[in-house]
XYZ file of C-alpha atoms in Angstrom:
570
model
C 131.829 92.405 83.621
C 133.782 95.771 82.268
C 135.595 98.234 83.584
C 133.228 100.269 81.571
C 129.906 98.088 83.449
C 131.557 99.414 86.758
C 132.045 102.884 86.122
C 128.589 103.042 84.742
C 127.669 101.877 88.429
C 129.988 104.368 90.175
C 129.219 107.168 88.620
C 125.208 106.341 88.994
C 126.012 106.005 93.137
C 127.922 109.333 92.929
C 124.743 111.422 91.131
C 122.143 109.808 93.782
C 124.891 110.806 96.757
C 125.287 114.626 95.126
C 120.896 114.869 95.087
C 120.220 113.480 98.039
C 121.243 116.354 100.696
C 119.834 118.726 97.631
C 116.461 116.943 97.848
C 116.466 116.233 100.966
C 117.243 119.938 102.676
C 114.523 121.222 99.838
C 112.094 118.613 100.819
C 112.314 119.462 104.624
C 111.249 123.390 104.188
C 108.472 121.872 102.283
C 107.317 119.727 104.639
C 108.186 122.492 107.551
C 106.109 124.876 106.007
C 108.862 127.100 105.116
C 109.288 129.312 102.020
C 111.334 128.168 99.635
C 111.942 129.695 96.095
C 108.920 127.962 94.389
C 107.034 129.775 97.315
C 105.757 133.230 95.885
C 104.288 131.687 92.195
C 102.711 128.293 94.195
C 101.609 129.583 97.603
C 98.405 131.630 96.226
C 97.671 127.738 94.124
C 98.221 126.747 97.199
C 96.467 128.519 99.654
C 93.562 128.563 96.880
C 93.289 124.750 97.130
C 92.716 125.212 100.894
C 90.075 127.208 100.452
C 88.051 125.286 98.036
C 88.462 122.039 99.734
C 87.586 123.769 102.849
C 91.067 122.474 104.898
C 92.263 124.567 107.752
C 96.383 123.918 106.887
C 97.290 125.160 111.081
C 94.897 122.289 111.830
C 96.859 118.871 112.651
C 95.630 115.473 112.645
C 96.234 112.276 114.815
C 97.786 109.255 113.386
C 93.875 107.366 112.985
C 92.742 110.921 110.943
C 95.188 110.896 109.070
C 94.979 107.557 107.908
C 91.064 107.587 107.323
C 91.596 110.702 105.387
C 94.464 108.584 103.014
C 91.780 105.776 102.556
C 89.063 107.706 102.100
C 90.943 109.411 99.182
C 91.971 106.443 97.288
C 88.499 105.034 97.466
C 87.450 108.300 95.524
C 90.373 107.627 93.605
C 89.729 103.749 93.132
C 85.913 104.393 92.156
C 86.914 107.117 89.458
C 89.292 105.044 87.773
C 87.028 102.163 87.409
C 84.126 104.185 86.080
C 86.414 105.592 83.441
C 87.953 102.739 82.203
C 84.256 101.092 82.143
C 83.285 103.941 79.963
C 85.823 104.901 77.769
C 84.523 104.260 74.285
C 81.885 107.333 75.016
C 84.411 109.660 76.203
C 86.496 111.824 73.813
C 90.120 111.721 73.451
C 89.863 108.199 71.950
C 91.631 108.218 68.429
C 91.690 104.123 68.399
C 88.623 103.895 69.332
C 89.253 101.661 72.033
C 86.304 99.468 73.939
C 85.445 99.869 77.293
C 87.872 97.618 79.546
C 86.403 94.426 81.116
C 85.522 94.501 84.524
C 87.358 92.136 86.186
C 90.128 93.949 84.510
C 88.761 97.551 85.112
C 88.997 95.881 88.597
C 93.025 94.609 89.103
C 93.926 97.956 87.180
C 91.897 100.661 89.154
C 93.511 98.629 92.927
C 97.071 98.344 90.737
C 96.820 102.424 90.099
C 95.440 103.841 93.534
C 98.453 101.307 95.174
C 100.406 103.102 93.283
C 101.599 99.193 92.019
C 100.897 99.591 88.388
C 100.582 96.248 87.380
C 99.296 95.707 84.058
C 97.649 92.627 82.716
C 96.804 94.750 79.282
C 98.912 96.465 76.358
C 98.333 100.414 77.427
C 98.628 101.172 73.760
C 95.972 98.347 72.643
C 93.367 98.851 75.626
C 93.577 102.458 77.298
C 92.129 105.632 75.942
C 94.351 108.678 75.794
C 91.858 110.220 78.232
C 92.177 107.241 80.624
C 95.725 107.082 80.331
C 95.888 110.965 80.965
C 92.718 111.835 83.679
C 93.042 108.077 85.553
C 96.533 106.231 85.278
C 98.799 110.028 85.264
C 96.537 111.731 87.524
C 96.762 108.382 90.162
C 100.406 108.292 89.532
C 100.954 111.671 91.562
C 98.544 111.021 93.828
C 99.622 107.456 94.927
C 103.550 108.115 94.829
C 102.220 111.549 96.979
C 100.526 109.507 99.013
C 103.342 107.419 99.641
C 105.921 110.150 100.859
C 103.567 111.949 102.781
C 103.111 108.443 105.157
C 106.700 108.278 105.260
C 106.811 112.582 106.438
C 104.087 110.954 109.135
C 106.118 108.004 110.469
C 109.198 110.675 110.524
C 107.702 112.995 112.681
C 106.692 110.306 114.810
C 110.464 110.178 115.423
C 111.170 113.866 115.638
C 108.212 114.961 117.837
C 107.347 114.489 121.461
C 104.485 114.154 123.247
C 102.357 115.196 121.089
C 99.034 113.795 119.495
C 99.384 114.621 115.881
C 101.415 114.123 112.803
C 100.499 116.495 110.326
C 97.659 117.084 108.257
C 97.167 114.739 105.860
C 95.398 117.340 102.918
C 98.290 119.560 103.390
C 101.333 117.216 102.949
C 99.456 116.260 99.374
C 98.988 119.223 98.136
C 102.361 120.359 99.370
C 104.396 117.228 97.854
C 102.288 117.250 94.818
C 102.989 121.015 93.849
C 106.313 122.003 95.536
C 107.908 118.619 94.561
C 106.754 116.501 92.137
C 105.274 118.825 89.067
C 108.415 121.232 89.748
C 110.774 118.365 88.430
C 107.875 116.460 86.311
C 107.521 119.151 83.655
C 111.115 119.926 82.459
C 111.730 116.402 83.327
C 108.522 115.764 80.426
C 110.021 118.334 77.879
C 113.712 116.703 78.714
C 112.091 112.976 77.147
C 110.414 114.699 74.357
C 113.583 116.661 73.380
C 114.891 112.860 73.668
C 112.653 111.395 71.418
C 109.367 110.620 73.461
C 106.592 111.361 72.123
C 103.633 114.252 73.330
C 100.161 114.303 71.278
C 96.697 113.968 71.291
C 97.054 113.177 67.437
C 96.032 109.672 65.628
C 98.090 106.632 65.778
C 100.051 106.910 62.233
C 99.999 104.320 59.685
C 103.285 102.930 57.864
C 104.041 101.019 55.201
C 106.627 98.438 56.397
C 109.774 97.226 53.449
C 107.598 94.201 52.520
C 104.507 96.748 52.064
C 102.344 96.104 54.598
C 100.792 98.027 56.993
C 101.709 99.108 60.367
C 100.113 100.935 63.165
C 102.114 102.826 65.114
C 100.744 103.936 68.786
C 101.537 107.413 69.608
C 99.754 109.754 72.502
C 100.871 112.011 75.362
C 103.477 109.920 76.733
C 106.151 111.869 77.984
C 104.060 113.515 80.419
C 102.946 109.696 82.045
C 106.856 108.380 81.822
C 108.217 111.585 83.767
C 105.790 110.990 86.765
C 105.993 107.257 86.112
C 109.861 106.910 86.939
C 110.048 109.915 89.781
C 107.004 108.754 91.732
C 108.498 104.901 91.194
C 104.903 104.100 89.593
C 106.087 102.036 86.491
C 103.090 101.318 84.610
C 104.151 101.974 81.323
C 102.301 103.961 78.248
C 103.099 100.989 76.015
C 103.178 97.045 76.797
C 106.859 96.305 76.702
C 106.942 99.854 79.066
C 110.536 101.258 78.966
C 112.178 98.787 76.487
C 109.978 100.963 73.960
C 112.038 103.521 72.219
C 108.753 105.858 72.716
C 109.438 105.590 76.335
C 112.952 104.985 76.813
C 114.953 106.066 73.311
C 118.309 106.554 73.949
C 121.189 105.469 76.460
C 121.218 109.045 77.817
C 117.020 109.185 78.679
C 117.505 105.769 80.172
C 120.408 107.016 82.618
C 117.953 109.603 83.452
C 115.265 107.483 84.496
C 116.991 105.466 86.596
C 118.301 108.571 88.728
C 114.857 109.961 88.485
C 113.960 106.296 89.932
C 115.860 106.940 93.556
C 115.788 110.461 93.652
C 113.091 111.406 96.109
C 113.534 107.835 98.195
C 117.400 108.769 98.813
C 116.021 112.014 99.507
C 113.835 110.864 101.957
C 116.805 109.439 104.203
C 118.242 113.513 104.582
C 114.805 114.246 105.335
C 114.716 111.897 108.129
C 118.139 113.027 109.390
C 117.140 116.775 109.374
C 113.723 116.141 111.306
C 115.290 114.033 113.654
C 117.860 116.700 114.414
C 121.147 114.302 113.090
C 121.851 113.562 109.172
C 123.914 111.228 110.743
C 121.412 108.795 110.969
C 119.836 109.650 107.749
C 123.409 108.682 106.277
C 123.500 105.680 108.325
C 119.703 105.106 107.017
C 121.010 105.215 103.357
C 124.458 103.394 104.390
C 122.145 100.453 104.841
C 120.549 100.521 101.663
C 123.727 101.335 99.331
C 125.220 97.957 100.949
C 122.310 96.083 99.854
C 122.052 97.958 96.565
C 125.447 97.092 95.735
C 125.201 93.933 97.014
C 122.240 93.360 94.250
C 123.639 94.997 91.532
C 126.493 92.985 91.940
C 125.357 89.800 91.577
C 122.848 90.680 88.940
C 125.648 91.815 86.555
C 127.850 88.969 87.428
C 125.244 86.515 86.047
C 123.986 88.304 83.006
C 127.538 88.992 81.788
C 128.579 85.376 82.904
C 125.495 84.102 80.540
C 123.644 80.734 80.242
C 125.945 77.432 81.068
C 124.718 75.862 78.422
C 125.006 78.245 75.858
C 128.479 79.002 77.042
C 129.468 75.310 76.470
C 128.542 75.228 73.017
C 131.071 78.459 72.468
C 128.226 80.992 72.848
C 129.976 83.605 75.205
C 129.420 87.241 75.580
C 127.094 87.388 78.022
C 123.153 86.856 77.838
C 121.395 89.265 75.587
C 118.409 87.957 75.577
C 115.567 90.158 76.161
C 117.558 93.270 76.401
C 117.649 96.233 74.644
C 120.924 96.600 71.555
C 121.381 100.150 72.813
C 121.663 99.459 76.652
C 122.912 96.233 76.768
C 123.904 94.142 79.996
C 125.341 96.592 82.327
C 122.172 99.369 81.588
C 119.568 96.392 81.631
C 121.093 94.541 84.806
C 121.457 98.119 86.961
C 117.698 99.417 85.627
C 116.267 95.882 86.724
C 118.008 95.980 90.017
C 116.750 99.976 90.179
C 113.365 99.369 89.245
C 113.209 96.298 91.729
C 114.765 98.319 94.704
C 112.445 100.860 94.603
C 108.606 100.469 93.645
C 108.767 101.288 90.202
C 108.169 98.098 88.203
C 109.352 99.795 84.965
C 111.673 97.415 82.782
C 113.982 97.782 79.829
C 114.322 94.101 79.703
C 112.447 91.263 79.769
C 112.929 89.622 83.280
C 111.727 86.532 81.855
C 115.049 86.263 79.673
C 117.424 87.045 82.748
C 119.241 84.038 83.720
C 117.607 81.932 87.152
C 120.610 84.172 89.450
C 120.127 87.125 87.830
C 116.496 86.764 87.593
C 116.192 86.343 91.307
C 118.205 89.143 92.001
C 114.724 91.789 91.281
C 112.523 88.858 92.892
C 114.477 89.540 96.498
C 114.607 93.067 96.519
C 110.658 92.926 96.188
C 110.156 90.370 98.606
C 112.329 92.487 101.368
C 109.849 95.015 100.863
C 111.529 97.140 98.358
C 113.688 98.873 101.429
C 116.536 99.630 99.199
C 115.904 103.427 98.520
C 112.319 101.899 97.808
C 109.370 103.590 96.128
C 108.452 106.873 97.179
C 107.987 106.860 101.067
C 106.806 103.415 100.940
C 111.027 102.113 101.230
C 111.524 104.905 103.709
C 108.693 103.550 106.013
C 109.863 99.985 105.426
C 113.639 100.317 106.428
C 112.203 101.921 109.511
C 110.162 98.723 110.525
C 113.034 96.900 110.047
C 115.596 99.320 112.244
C 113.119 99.228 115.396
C 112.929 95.448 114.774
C 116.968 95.538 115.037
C 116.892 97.966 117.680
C 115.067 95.413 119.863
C 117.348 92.650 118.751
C 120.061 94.924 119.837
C 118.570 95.663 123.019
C 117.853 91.709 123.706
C 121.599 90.472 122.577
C 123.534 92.820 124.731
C 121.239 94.282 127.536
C 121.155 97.849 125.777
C 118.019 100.033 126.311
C 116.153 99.459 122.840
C 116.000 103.654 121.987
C 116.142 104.957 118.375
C 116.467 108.980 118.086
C 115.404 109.584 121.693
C 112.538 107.355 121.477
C 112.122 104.143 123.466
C 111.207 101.214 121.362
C 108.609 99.686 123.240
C 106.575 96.194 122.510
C 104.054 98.135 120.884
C 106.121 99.855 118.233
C 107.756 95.932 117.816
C 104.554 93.794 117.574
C 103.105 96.670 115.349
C 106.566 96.459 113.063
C 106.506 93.032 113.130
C 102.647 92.996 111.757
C 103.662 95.260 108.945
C 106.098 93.172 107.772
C 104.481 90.066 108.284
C 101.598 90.530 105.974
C 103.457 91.100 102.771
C 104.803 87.497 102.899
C 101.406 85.935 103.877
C 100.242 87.201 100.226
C 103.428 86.624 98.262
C 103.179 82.611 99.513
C 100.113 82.224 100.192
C 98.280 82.913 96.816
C 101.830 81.587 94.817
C 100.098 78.506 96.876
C 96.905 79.046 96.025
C 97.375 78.963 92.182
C 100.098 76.096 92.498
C 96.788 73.826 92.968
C 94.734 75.441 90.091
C 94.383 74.082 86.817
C 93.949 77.456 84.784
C 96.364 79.124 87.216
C 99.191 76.763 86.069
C 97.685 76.380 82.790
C 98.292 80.491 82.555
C 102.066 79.666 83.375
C 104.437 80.128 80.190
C 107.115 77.158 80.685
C 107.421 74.395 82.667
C 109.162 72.952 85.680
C 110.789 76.040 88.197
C 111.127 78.644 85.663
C 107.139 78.528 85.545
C 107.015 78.495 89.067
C 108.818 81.656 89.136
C 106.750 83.706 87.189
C 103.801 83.017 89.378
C 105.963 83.711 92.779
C 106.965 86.836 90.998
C 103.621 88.097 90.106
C 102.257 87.882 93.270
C 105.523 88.778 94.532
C 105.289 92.147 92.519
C 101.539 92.981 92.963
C 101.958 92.453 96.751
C 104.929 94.578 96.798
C 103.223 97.187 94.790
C 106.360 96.743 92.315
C 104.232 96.290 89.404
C 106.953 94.342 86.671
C 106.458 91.362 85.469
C 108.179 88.243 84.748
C 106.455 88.481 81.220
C 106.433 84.367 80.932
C 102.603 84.785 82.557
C 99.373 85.073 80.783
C 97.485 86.899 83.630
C 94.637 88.512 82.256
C 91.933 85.885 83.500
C 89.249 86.436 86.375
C 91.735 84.781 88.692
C 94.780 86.223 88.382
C 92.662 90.074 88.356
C 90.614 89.147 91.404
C 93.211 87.415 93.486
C 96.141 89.830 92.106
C 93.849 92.907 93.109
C 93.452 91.932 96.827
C 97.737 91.260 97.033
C 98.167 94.824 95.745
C 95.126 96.222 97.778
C 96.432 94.425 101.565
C 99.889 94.667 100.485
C 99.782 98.682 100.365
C 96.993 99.200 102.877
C 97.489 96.621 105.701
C 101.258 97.306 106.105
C 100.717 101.422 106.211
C 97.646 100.599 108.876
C 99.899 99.527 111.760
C 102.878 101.958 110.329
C 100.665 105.010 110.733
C 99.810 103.250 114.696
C 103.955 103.257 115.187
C 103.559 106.603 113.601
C 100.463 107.983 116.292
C 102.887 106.292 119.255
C 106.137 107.583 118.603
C 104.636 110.791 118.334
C 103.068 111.000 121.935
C 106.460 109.702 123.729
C 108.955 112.136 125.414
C 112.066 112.272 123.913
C 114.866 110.744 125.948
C 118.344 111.913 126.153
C 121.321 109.774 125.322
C 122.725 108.167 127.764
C 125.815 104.905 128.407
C 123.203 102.337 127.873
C 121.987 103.900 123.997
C 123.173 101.795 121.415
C 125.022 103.934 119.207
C 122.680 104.467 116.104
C 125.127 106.337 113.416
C 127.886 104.169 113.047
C 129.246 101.472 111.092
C 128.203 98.662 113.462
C 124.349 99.571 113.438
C 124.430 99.569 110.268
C 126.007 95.849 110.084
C 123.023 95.039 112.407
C 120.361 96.182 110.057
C 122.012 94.401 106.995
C 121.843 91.413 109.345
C 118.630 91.282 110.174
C 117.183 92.096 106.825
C 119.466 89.401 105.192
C 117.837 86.883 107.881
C 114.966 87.736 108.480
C 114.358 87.418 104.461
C 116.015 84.640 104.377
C 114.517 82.642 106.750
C 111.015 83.889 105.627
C 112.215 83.372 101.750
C 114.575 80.726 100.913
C 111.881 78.143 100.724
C 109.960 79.519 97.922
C 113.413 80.660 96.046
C 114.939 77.153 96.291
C 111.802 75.592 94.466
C 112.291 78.537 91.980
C 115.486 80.045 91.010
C 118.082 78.506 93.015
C 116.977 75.019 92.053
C 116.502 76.204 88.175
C 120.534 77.101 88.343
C 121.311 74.202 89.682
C 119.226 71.662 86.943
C 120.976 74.409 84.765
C 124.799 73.706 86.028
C 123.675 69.680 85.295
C 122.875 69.936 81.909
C 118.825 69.748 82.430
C 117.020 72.456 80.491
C 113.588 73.847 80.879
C 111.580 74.003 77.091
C 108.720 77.011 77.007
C 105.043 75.242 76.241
C-alpha cells in the first residue's frame, strides 16, 4: 500500500462527493417535471413520444400499475433480444459473419440483458453481431439501468408523499431518465473514450501480421457507444470477452479513472435525490454516510491483500504485491478500487481477472454482491436496497429501545418489515441454493476450473453475481453448458424481479400513509448513530446469512494458504 494507492482513493471519494448534489438537484427537476436547461431541445422529443405511445404524462399510476407496466416492458424487451440473437446471421451489420447464438444461450443472455445483469457466458467479439450488440445488448442497457432508477424514484416517493394512491407513471419516468439523463452524459461521455482510444465503426475486423508472421484478427465495431452506457447505467457486459481489461474498452489510466466515476455517479446521485424529495438532504447524506463506510471499509481490505500478495510467493522472496491478472498500466491500486467499484454497484465490468485476486481480496467483490450491492449500488437497484435495509433497522431500533419505528414521517409498520424482509430474503435463497444445487452435479463441478475451495468459489460467485444482477465473473468457470444458462437465467430473472415485486408493495404503502410529525419518541434519522445502526445490521445480517458459504470458500482457502497447502488448477 502507497501513499500514492491512497490518494488515488481520496481523490476518487472527493469527485463522487462534488457530483452527487450536482446530479442529484438535476435529477430531482427531472423527476419533478420541472424545466431544466436540456428542456426546450428535448421536451417536443419528449412530448412527441407521448403522443405516439398514446401515454397521458398528468396520468399517475398505483404501485401494482406501475409494476405490470415494468414487466410487461421487459418481456417485450426479453422476447426481442432472443429473436435477434437467434437470427443474426440473416441480418446485416455482420462483418464476421457470425452464426446465430444457441438457444439455451440466446436464453441466459436475453434474462442477463433485460436484468440489466449482463452476464456473459460468450466472447462478445467471437459470438455477437454488430447489430445485436448495437439494437439488443446497447439498446437493453438504457432501458434496464432506466428501469432501475425509475423503481428507486417510485420507492422514494413512497417516502415523500402522503396519502395518496400513486407513485408516478411508470412510461414517463423512462422516457424522462432515458433522455434528460442518461444520453445527455452518454454521448460526450462516447466521443470522450474514442478521443481515448476506443474504438467507433461499423467497418471489418482488420487483419495483422504478427513479428513471427502470422496472422491476426483484430475485433473492432461500435464500441464506445456500448462502454459509455455500460459503466453509467452499471450494466457491465462488455464489447469484448476480457470486457474492460481490453485496451479497446479501457486504454489508458485516465479512461479507466473515468469509468469508475461514471460507475457511482447516478447511484450517489440517487441519495440527494432522496434527501430533496423527502424534504431533508440530511438524510440523503446520512443515506450515503452509510455506504462510504462500507465502501471504504471494502476498498480497504481489498488493497491490503493484493499489495500484501500471495504467502507463498512472498516466502520464496517474490514481493511486490500480486500482479497477477491485472492490467501493467493500472496496476494494484486501479485494479483493487475498479473491482471493489464494479462489485459495489451492479456493474460487473472488470479490469482484472478476479480469478487471480488473492482468497481476501477475492472475497472482498464476492460480499459486496451478496449484501445486495447497497454500496452506491447499480442504478436505483442499491438505492432501493439500502432502503430495505434502513426500515429493517428502523424496526430494530424501535424494538431495542422502545422508540416509535418512523422513517421521514412515515410509520414503519409490519407490512413495510415482512415485505423488506421478503426482498431481501430471496436473493440469498438463489445465491445458496443453486451454489448447492451444482455442488452435487457431476458436469456442474466438472465445469469448475481448480480444485478444492478456490473451485468452490467460482461457482458461489457465479450464482452470486447472476443473482445479484452484478454480471462479473470469477473467470476460473466454464459456464456455457445447458445448466449453468438455464439455472443461471432463473437467479438473474428472480433475483431482479422478485425483490422489486414486494419493493414496489413498500413503495404502493408508504405512499397512502399520512405523514407524521416528529416528535420525543422519533429516533433521530440524520446523525452519526443511525448511521452506526445501519452498518450494524448490514454487517450482521450478512454475516449471519453469509459466513457459512465464505468459510468453505475464501476464508478457509487463506487459511490452507497461511499453512503452506496450495490449490493446483486442473
Amino acid at each position: 500500500m502507497t501513499a500514492i494507492g491512497w490518494a488515488q482513493i481520496l481523490l476518487y471519494c472527493a469527485i463522487i462527493i462534488a457530483i452527487t448534489p450536482l446530479l442529484g438537484a438535476y435529477m430531482t427537476r427531472v423527476f419533478n417535471g420541472e424545466r431544466t436547461w436540456l428542456s426546450p431541445i428535448l421536451r417536443p422529443v419528449e412530448v412527441g413520444i407521448y403522443k405516439i405511445a398514446g401515454v397521458d404524462e398528468r396520468h399517475e399510476q398505483h404501485a401494482v400499475t406501475y409494476t405490470a407496466g415494468m414487466l410487461l416492458f421487459h418481456l417485450g424487451g426479453f422476447l426481442i433480444l432472443y429473436v435477434l440473437m437467434r437470427v443474426q446471421q440473416w441480418l446485416p451489420f455482420n462483418p464476421a459473419d457470425q452464426s446465430a447464438v444457441a438457444p439455451d444461450l440466446s436464453f441466459n443472455t436475453a434474462v442477463s440483458f433485460i436484468t440489466n445483469t449482463n452476464w456473459q457466458n460468450y466472447g462478445g467479439e467471437s459470438t455477437m453481431s454488430y447489430l445485436v450488440q448495437m439494437l439488443g445488448l446497447t439498446h437493453q442497457n438504457y432501458l434496464s439501468a432506466a428501469t432501475g432508477i425509475v423503481l428507486a424514484i417510485a420507492l422514494i416517493r413512497g417516502f415523500a408523499r402522503h396519502s395518496v394512491r400513486s407513485v408516478g407513471n411508470f412510461w414517463v419516468d423512462v422516457t424522462r431518465v432515458t433522455l434528460y439523463v442518461l444520453i445527455p452524459i452518454c454521448v460526450p461521455y462516447a466521443l470522450f473514450l474514442v478521443w481515448q482510444g476506443v474504438p467507433q465503426t461499423l467497418g471489418p475486423y482488420v487483419d495483422a501480421a504478427t513479428l513471427e508472421g502470422a496472422k491476426q484478427t483484430i475485433a473492432l465495431g461500435p464500441v464506445a457507444s456500448q462502454e459509455a452506457i455500460k459503466m453509467l447505467g452499471t450494466n457491465g457486459g462488455g464489447f469484448f470477452n476480457v470486457n474492460s481489461a481490453h485496451p479497446f474498452e479501457n486504454p489508458t489510466a485516465l479512461s479507466n479513472y473515468m469509468q469508475i466515476i461514471s460507475i457511482f455517479a447516478i447511484g450517489a446521485a440517487l441519495t440527494n435525490v432522496f434527501g430533496r424529495m423527502v424534504g431533508s438532504q440530511r438524510q440523503g447524506w446520512a443515506v450515503f454516510a452509510v455506504m462510504g463506510v462500507l465502501f471504504l471499509a471494502g476498498v480497504t481490505v481489498c488493497y491490503a491483500a493484493e499489495a500484501h500478495g500471495n504467502e507463498a510467493l512472498n516466502a520464496l522472496g517474490l514481493t511486490g504485491g500480486n500482479m497477477e491478472g491485472k492490467e501493467v498500466r493500472f496496476g494494484i491500486i486501479a485494479s483493487s478500487l475498479f473491482t471493489v467499484i464494479t462489485t459495489d454497484a451492479s456493474c460487473g465490468a472488470v479490469n482484472a481477472m478476479l480469478d487471480s485476486f488473492t482468497a481476501i481480496g477475492g472475497m472482498v467483490p464476492l460480499i459486496n454482491i451478496q449484501l445486495g450491492e447497497i454500496i452506491f449500488g447499480g442504478v436505483g437497484s442499491g438505492m432501493y436496497g439500502m432502503l430495505l435495509f434502513v426500515i429493517v433497522a428502523i424496526f430494530v431500533a424501535g424494538l431495542m429501545v422502545g422508540r416509535t419505528p418512523e422513517y421521514v414521517g412515515k410509520k414503519i409498520e409490519a407490512k413495510e418489515v415482512k415485505m423488506a424482509m421478503l426482498a431481501l430474503l430471496v436473493l440469498p435463497l438463489m445465491y445458496l441454493g443453486w451454489t448447492a444445487v451444482a455442488m452435487m452435479v457431476p458436469s456442474a463441478v466438472a465445469a469448475m476450473g481448480n480444485p478444492g475451495p478456490h473451485g468452490f468459489t467460482e461457482v458461489l460467485y457465479a450464482y452470486t453475481s447472476q443473482d445479484g444482477n452484478n454480471g462479473s465473473a470469477f473467470a476460473g468457470l466454464s459456464s456455457n453448458t445447458l445448466f449453468y444458462n438455464l439455472t443461471g437465467a432463473v437467479a438473474m430473472f428472480v433475483g431482479r424481479f422478485w425483490m422489486i415485486i414486494p419493493t414496489m408493495a413498500i413503495a404502493g404503502s408508504l405512499a397512502a400513509k399520512k405523514s407524521i410529525p416528529a416528535s420525543s419518541g422519533t429516533f433521530p434519522t440524520s446523525g452519526g448513530l443511525f448511521v452506526g445502526l445501519v452498518v450494524g445490521v448490514i454487517v450482521i445480517v450478512g454475516g449471519l446469512t453469509f459466513f457459512p458459504a465464505l468459510a468453505l470458500g475464501p476464508i478457509v482457502e487463506q487459511l490452507a494458504q497461511n499453512a503452506g497447502t496450495l490449490f493446483a488448477s486442473n
